[in-house]
Short mmCIF file of C-alpha atoms and ligand atoms in Angstrom, two decimals:
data_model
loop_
_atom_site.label_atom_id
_atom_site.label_comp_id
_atom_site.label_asym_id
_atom_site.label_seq_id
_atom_site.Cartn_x
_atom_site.Cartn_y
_atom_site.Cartn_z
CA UNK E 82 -116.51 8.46 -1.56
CA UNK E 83 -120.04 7.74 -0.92
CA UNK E 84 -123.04 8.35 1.73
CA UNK E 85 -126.13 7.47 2.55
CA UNK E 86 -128.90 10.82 1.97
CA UNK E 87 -132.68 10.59 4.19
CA UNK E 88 -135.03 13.29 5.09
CA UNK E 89 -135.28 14.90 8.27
CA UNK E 90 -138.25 14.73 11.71
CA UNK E 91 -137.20 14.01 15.32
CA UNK E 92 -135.60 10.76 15.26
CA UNK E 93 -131.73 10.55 15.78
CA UNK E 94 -129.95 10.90 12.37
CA UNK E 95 -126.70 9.19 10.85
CA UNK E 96 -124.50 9.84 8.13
CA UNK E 97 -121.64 7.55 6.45
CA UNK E 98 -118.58 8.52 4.94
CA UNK E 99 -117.19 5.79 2.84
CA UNK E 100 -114.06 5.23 0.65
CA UNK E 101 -112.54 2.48 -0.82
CA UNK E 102 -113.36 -0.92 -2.07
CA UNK E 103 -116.76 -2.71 -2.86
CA UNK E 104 -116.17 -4.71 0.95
CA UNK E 105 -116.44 -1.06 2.40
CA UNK E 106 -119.36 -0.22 0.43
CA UNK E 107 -121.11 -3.30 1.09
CA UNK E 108 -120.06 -3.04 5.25
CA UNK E 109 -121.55 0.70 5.14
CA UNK E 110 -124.81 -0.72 3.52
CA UNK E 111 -125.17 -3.25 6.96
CA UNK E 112 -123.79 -0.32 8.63
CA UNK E 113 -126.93 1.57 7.66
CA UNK E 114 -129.19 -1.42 8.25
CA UNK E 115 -128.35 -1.75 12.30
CA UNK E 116 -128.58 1.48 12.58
CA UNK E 117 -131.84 2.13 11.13
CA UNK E 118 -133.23 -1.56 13.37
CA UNK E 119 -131.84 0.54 16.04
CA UNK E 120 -134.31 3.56 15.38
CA UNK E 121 -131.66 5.98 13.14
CA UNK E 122 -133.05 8.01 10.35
CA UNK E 123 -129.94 9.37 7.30
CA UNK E 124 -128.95 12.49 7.47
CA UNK E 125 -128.29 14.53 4.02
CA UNK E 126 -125.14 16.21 5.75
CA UNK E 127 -122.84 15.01 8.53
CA UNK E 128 -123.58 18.59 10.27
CA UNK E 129 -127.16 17.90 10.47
CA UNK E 130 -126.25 13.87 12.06
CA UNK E 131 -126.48 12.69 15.74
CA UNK E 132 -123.65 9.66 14.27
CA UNK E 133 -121.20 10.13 12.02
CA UNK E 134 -119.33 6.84 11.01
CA UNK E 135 -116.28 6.98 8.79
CA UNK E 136 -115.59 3.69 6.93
CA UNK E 137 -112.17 3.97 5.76
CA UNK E 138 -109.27 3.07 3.55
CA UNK E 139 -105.23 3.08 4.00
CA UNK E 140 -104.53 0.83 0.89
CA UNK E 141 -102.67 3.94 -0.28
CA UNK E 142 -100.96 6.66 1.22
CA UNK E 143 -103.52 8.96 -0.75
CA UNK E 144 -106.88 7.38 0.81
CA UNK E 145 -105.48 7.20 4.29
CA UNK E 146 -104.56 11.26 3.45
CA UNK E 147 -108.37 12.07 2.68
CA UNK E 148 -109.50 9.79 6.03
CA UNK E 149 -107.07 12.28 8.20
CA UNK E 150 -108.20 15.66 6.43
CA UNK E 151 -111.99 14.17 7.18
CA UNK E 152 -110.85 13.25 10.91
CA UNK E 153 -109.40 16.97 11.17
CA UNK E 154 -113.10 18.50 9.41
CA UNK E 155 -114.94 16.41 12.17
CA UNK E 156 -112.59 17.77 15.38
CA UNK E 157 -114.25 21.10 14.33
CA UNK E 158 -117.61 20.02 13.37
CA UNK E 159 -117.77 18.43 16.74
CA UNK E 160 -116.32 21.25 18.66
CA UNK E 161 -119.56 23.10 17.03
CA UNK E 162 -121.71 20.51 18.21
CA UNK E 163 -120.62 18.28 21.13
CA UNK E 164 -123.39 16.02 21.05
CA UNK E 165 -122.53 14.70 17.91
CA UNK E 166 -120.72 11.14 18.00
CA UNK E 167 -117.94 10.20 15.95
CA UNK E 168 -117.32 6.91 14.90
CA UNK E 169 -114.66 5.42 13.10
CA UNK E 170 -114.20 1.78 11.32
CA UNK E 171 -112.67 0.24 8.12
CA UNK E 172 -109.01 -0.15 7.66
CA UNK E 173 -107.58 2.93 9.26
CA UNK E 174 -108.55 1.21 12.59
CA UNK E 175 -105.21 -0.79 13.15
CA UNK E 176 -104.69 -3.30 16.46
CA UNK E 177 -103.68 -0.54 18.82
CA UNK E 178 -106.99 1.18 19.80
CA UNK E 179 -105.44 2.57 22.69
CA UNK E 180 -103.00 4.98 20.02
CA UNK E 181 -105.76 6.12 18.07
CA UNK E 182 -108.07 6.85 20.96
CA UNK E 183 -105.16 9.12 21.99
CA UNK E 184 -104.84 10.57 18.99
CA UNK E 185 -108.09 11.34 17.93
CA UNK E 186 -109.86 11.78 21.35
CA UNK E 187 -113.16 13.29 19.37
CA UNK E 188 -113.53 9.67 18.35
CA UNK E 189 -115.89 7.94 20.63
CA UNK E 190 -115.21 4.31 18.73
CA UNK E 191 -113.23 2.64 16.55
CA UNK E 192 -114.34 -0.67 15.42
CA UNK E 193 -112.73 -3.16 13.09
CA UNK E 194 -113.85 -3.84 9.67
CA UNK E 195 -117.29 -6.26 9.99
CA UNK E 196 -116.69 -6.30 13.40
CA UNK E 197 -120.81 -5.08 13.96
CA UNK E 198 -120.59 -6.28 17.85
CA UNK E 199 -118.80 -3.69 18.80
CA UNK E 200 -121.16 -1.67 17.22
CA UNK E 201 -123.96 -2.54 19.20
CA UNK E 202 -122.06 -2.95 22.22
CA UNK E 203 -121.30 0.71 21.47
CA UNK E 204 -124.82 1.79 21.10
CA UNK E 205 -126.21 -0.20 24.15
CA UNK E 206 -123.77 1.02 26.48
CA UNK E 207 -123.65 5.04 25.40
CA UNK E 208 -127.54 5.20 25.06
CA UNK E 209 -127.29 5.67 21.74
CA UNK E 210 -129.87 3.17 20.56
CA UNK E 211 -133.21 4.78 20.82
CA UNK E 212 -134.86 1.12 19.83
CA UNK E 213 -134.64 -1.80 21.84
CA UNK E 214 -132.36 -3.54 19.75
CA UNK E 215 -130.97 -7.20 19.85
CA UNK E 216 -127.34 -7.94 19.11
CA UNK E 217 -126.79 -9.16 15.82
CA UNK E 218 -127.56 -12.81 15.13
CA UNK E 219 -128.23 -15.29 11.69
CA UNK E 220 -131.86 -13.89 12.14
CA UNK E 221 -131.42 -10.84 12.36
CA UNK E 222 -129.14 -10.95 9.11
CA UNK E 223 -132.19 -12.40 7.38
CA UNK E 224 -134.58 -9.53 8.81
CA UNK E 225 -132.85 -6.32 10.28
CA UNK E 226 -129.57 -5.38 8.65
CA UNK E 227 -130.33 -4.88 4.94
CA UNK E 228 -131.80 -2.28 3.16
CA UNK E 229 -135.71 -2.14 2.67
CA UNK E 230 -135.32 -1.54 -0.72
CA UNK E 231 -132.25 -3.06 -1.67
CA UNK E 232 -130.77 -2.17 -5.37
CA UNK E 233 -131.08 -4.45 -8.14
CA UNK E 234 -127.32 -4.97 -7.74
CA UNK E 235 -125.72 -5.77 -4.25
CA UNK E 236 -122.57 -6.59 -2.43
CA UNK E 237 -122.37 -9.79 -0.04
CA UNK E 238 -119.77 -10.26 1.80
CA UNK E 239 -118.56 -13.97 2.07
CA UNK E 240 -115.12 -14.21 3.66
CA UNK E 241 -113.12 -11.15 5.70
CA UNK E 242 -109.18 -11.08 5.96
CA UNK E 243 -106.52 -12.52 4.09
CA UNK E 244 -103.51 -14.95 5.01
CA UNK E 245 -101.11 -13.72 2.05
CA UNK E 246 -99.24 -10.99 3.28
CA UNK E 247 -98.29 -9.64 -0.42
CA UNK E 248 -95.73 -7.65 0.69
CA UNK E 249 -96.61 -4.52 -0.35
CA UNK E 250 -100.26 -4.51 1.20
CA UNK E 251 -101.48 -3.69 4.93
CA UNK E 252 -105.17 -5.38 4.11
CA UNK E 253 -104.13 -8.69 6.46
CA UNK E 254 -102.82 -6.67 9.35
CA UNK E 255 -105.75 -4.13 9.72
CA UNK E 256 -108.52 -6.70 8.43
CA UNK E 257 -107.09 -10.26 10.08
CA UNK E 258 -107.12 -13.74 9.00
CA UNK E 259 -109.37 -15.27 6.26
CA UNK E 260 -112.85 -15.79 8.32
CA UNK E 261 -115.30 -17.63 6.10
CA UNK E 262 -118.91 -16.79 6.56
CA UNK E 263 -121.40 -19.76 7.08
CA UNK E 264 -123.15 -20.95 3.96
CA UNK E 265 -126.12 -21.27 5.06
CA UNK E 266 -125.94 -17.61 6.53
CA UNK E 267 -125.28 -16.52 2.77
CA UNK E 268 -127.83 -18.73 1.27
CA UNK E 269 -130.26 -16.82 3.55
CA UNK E 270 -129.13 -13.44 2.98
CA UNK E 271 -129.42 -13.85 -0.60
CA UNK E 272 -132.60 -15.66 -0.59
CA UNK E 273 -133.59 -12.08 1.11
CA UNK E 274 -132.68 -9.48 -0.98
CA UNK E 275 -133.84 -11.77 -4.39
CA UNK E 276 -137.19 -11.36 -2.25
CA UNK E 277 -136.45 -7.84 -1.92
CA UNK E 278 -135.89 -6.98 -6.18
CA UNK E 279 -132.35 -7.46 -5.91
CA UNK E 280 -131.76 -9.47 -9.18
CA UNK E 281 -127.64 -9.55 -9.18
CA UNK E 282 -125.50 -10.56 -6.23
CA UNK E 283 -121.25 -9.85 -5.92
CA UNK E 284 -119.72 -12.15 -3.59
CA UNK E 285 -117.03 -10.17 -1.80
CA UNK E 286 -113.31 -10.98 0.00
CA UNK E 287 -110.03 -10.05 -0.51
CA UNK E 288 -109.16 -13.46 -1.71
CA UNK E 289 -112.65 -15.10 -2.76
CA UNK E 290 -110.89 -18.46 -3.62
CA UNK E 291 -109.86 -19.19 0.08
CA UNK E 292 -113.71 -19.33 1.14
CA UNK E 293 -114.81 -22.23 2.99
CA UNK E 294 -111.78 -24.06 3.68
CA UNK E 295 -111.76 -22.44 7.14
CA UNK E 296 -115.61 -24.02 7.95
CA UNK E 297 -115.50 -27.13 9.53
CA UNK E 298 -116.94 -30.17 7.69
CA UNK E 299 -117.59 -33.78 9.48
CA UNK E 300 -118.44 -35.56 6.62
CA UNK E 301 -116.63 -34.27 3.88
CA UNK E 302 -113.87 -31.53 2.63
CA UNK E 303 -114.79 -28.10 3.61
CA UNK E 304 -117.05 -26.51 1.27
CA UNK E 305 -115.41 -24.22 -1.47
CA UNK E 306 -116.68 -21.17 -3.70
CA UNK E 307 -117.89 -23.32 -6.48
CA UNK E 308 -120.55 -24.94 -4.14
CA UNK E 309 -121.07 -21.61 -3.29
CA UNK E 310 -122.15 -20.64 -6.13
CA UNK E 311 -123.95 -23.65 -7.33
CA UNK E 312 -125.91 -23.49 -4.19
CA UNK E 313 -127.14 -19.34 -4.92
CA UNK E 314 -127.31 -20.70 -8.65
CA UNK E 315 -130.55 -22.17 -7.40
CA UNK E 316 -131.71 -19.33 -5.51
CA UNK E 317 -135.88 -18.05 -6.88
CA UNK E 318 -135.87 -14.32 -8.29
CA UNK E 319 -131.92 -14.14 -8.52
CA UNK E 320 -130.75 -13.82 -12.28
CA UNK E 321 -126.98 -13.02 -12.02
CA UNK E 322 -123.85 -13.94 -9.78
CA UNK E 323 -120.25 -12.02 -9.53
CA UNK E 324 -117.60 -12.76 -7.23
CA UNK E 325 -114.31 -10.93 -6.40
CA UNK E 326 -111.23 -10.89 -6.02
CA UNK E 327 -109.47 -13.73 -6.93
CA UNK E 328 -105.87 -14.67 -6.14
CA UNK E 329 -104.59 -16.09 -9.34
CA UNK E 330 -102.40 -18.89 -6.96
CA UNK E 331 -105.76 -19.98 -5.91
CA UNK E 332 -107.92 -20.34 -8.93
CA UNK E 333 -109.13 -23.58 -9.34
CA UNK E 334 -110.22 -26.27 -11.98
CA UNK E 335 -113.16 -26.91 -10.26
CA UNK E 336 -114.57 -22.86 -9.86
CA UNK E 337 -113.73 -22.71 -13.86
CA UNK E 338 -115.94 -25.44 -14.25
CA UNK E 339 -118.57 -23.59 -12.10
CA UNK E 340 -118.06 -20.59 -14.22
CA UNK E 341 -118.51 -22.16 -17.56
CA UNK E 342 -121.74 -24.13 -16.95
CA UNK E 343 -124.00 -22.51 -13.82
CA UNK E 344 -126.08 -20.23 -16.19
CA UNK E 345 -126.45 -17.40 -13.31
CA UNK E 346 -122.55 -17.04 -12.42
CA UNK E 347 -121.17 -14.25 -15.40
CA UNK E 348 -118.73 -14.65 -17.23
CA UNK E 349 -116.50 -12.22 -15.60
CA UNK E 350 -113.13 -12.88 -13.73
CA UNK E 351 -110.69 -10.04 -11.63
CA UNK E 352 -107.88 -11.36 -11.42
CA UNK E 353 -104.77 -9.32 -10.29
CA UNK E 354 -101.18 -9.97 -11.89
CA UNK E 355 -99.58 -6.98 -10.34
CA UNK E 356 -96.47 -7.58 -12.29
CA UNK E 357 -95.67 -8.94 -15.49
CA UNK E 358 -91.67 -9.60 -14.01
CA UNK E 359 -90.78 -12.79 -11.97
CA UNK E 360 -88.31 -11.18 -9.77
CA UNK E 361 -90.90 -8.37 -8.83
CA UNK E 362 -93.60 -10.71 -8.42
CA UNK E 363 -91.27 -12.69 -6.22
CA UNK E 364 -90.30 -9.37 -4.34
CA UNK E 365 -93.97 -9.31 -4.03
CA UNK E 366 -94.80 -12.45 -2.49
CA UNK E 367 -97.57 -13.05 -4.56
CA UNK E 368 -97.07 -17.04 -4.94
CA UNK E 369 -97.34 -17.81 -8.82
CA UNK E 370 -94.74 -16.87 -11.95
CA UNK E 371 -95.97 -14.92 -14.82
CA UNK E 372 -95.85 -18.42 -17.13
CA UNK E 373 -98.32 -20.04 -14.28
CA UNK E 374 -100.59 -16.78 -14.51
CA UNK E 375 -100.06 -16.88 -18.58
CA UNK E 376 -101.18 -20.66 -18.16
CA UNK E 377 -104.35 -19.78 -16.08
CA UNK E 378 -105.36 -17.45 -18.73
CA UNK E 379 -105.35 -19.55 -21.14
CA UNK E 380 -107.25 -22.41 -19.09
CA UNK E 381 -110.07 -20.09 -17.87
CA UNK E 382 -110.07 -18.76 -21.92
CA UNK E 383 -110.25 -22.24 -23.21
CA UNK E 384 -112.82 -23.37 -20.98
CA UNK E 385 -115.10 -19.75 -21.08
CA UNK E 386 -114.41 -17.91 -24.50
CA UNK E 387 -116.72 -15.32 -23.78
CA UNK E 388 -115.16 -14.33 -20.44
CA UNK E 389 -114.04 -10.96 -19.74
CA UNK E 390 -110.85 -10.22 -17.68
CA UNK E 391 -110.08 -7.55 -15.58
CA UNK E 392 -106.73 -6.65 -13.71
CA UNK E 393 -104.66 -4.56 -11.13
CA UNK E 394 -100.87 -3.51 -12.05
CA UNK E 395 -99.11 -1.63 -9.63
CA UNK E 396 -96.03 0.19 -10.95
CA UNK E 397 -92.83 1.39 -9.75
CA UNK E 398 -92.38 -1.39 -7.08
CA UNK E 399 -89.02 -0.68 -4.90
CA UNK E 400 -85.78 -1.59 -7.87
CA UNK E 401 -88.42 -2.10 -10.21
CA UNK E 402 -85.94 -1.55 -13.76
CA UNK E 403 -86.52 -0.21 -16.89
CA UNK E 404 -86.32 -3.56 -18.13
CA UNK E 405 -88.60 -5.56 -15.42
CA UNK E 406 -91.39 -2.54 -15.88
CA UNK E 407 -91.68 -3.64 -20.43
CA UNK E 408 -91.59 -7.31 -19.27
CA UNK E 409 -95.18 -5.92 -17.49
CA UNK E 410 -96.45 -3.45 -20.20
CA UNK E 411 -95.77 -6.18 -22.72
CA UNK E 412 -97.58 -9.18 -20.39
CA UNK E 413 -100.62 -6.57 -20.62
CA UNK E 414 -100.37 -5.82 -24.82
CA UNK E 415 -100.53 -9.85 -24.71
CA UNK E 416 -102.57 -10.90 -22.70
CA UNK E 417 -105.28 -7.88 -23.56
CA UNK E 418 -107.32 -7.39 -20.65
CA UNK E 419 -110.91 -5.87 -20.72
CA UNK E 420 -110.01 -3.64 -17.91
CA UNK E 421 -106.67 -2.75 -15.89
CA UNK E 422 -106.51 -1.13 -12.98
CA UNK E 423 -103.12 0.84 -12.14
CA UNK E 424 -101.75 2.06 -8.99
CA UNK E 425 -98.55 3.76 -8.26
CA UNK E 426 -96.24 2.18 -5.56
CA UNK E 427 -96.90 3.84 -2.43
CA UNK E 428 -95.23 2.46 0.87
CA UNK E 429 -98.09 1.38 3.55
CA UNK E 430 -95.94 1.57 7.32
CA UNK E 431 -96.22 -1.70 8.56
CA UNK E 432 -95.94 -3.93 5.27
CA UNK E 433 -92.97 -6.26 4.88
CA UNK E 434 -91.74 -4.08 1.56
CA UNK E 435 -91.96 -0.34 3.74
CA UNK E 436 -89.65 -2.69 6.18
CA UNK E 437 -87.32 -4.37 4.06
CA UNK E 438 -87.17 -2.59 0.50
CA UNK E 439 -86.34 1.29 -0.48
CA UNK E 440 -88.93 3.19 -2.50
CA UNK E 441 -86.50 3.74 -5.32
CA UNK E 442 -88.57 4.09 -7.72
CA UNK E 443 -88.72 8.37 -8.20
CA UNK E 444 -92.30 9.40 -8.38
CA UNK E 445 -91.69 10.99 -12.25
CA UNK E 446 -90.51 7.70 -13.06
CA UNK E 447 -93.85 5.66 -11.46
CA UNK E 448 -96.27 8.73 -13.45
CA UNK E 449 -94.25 7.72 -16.36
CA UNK E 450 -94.96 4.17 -16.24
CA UNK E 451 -98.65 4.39 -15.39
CA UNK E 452 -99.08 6.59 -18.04
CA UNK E 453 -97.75 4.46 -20.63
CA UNK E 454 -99.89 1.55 -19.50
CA UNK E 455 -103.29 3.80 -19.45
CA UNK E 456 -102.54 4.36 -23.05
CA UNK E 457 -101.67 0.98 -23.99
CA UNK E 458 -104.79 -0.10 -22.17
CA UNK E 459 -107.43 2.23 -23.25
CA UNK E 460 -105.98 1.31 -27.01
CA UNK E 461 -107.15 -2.06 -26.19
CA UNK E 462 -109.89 -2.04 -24.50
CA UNK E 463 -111.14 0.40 -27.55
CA UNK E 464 -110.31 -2.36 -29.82
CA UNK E 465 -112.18 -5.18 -27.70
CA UNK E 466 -115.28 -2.96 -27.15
CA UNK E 467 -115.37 -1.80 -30.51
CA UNK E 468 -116.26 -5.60 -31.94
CA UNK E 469 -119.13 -5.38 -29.76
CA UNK E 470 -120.62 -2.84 -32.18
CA UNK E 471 -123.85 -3.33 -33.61
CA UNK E 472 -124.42 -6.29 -31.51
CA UNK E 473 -127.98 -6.43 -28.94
CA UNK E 474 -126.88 -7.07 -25.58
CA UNK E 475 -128.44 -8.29 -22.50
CA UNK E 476 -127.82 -5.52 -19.61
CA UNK E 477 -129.56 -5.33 -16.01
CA UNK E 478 -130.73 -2.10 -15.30
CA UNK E 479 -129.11 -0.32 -12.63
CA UNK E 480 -130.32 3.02 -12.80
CA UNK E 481 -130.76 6.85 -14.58
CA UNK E 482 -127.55 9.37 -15.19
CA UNK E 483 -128.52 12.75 -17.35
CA UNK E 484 -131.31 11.30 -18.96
CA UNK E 485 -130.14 8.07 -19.96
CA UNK E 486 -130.95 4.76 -18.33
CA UNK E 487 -127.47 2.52 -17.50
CA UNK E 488 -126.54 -1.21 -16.41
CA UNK E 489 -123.81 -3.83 -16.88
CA UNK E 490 -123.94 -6.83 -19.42
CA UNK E 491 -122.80 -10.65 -18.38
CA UNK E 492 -119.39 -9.53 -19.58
CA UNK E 493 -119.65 -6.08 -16.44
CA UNK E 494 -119.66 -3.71 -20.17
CA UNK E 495 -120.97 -0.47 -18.79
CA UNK E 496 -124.18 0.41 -21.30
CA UNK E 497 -125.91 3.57 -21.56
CA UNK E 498 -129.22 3.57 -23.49
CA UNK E 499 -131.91 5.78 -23.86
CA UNK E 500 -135.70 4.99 -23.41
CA UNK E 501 -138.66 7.24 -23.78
CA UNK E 502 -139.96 5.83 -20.74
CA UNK E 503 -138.06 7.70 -18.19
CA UNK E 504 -140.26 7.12 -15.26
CA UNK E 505 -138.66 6.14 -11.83
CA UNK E 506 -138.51 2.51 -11.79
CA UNK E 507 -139.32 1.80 -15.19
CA UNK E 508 -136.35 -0.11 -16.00
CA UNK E 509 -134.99 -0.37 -12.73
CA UNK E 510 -134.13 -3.81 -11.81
CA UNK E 511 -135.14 -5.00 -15.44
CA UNK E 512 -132.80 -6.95 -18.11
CA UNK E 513 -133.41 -4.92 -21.27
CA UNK E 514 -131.64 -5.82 -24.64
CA UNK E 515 -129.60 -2.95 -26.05
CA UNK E 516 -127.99 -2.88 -29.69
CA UNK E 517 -124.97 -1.31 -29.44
CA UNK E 518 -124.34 1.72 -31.41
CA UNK E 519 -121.29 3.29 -30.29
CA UNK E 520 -118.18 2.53 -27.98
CA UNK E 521 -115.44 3.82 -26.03
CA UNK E 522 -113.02 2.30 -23.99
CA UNK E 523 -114.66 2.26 -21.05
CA UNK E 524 -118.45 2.01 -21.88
CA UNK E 525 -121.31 1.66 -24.74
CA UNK E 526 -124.04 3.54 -25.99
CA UNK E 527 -126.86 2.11 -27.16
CA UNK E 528 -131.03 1.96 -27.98
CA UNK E 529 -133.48 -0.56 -26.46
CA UNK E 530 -133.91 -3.14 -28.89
CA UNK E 531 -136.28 -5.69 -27.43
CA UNK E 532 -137.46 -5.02 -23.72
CA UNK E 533 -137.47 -8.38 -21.80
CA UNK E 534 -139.81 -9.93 -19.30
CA UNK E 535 -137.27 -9.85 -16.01
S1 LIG J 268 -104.12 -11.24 -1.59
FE1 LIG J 268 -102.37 -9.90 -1.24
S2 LIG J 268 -103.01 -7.93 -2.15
FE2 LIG J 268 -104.87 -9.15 -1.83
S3 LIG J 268 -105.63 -8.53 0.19
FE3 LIG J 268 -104.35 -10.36 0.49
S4 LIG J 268 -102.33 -9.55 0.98
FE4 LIG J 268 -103.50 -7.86 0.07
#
């Protein structure tokens, strides 16, 4: 959960309530940005704000638990104070408005994820724009909607939607069809926030390979995410691009390339396997075999030896066996990932498996199984991170945590370092070399070794 924190004087003020994934951070940021072009100030706490938007999550049963509890805090804040508008967005806000607005009648919008339109609409029609304030437009993008001071690190979002339909996930019914965002439109945004100190980008979609093939091209295929990147490669004041998520059926020869020779793109891939079992992954409708995924690891490995791979597993999929859950833990002790990410099964109403498969799958049994894989993978991401002792690494400077300054390497190693110069923007934004002194599975300490020019 995050939110935006401001100061206080007698302009309207808005707060933001935000879990989930990077696309919901990175929506909340331009969330932020109309707002303020429309004349908001933050708020500190949602009692002290005119607006209160919740960006949410229902990619498990657990987030969409926390978005009702908060729906249910915000009935009584706003019976305290009526003037207060509540508005809701992200992936709780399913096709039938009509329901929720019946449901939750303290709720003065719900919007759809990216959908910043209605947003506007919203604020023209209630009133609620105290600034004369254009709808949103390719200008606009370049000028009004992102931060002032944007961090040295920020989230772009490139395509919204998915057309995969894994089973087991409600993303393509609450956030649509894949919708590409124009190039040029990117190109520009970036272009602003490298003008701005941002020094690292991360492309965002649920499936980042699809971009572009839904943007019309007269003269020649649609464009793709390796021209993507080659194009930002070349962007003035920009020293590092990420991209995520890809879909492992979509991964192509040609962004591999991109990876291994555009000097700005990291060498950094997340790329979910879900299941290490055939017949699960098949139950899963995920579109590739585990010998196809085992294949693209080896490609991307050949081609970038330096990359770092991350993962998601999810565990205790409806009939998943004894058997079909080692064929997973031992994909994982092969394949040794820098990071996993592990989720329980839950079932999302709505999803092909909640319609046609039983959640059979006991909930001691699931705990079990994640457990097990947590150990395995802290084992081996201790052993990975440990070789990286004693070596000086190159890591952009994100920002200060009790005392000590932090930021990622190429690889996205977490690195803590200390630095007598402690002063607010010291570092900030800067790529520092740090030797690494000591490790853990899941980040690095180290000391400035040689503080670069950046
Ligand atoms: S690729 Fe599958 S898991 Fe990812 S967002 Fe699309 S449907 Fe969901």
């Amino acid at each position: 959960m995050s939110f935006q924190c401001g100061n206080n004087n007698n302009m309207p003020h808005y707060f933001i309530w935000t879990i989930g994934c990077q696309m919901n951070k990175a929506e909340s940021h331009r969330i932020a940005g109309y707002l303020t072009s429309a004349g908001y100030e933050v708020s500190v706490t949602p009692q002290d704000a005119d607006l209160i938007v919740l960006n949410t999550c229902v990619v498990r049963k657990s987030a969409e638990d926390r978005v009702l509890g908060t729906l249910g805090l915000l009935k009584g804040l706003k019976e305290n104070r009526p003037s207060t508008s509540v508005l809701v967005t992200g992936c709780f806000v399913d096709s039938n408005v009509e329901e929720l607005e019946k449901r939750f009648p303290h709720v003065a919008l719900f919007f759809k994820p990216g959908d910043y339109s209605e947003l506007t609409d919203w604020l023209h029609r209630s009133g609620n724009s105290p600034l004369p304030f254009p709808l949103p437009s390719r200008e606009r993008v370049k000028v009004g909607v992102l931060p002032v001071s944007p961090s040295p690190c920020a989230f772009v979002p490139i395509i919204q939607g998915c057309n995969n339909f894994c089973s087991y996930c409600i993303v393509p019914y609450r956030r649509g069809r894949e919708v590409s965002r124009p190039m040029e439109e990117i190109l520009c945004e970036v272009e602003e926030l490298a003008s701005r100190s941002t020094r690292e980008v991360t492309l965002l979609g649920q499936n980042v390979d699809s971009y572009g093939h839904d943007i019309a091209s007269e003269t020649k295929q649609p464009p793709d995410l390796a021209d993507l990147l080659t194009r930002l490669n070349d962007v003035d004041g920009l020293i590092r691009i990420r991209f995520l998520t890809n879909h492992p059926k979509d991964v192509s020869l040609r962004l591999i390339k991109a990876v291994a020779s555009l000097e700005k793109v990291c060498q950094h891939l997340e790329l979910p396997v879900q299941a290490g079992d055939n017949e699960i992954l098949k139950a899963m409708r995920r579109g590739y075999t585990v010998e196809q995924y085992r294949e693209l690891v080896h490609s991307i490995r050949a081609d970038i030896p330096e990359i770092s791979l991350s993962t998601d597993v999810i565990v205790g999929f409806p009939g998943e066996t004894e058997q079909q859950f080692e064929h997973t833990f031992a994909l994982l002790r092969e394949i040794k990932f820098d990071v996993v990410h592990i989720a329980a099964y839950s079932p999302r109403p709505g999803t092909i498996a909640w319609r046609e498969y039983d959640d059979n799958v006991t909930s001691e049994v699931k705990k079990m199984r994640l457990n097990r894989i947590e150990t395995l993978q802290a084992n081996i991401a201790a052993e990975i991170n440990s070789k990286l002792q004693g070596n000086i690494m190159e890591v952009l400077v994100e920002g200060q945590k009790k005392g000590k300054w932090y930021g990622r390497t190429r690889s996205n190693k977490l690195v803590f370092f200390e630095s007598s110069d402690r002063s607010e923007g010291s570092h900030l934004g800067q790529l520092v070399e740090v030797r690494i002194q000591r490790t853990s599975p899941w980040s690095m300490q180290g000391e400035l070794a040689v503080k670069s020019y950046a």
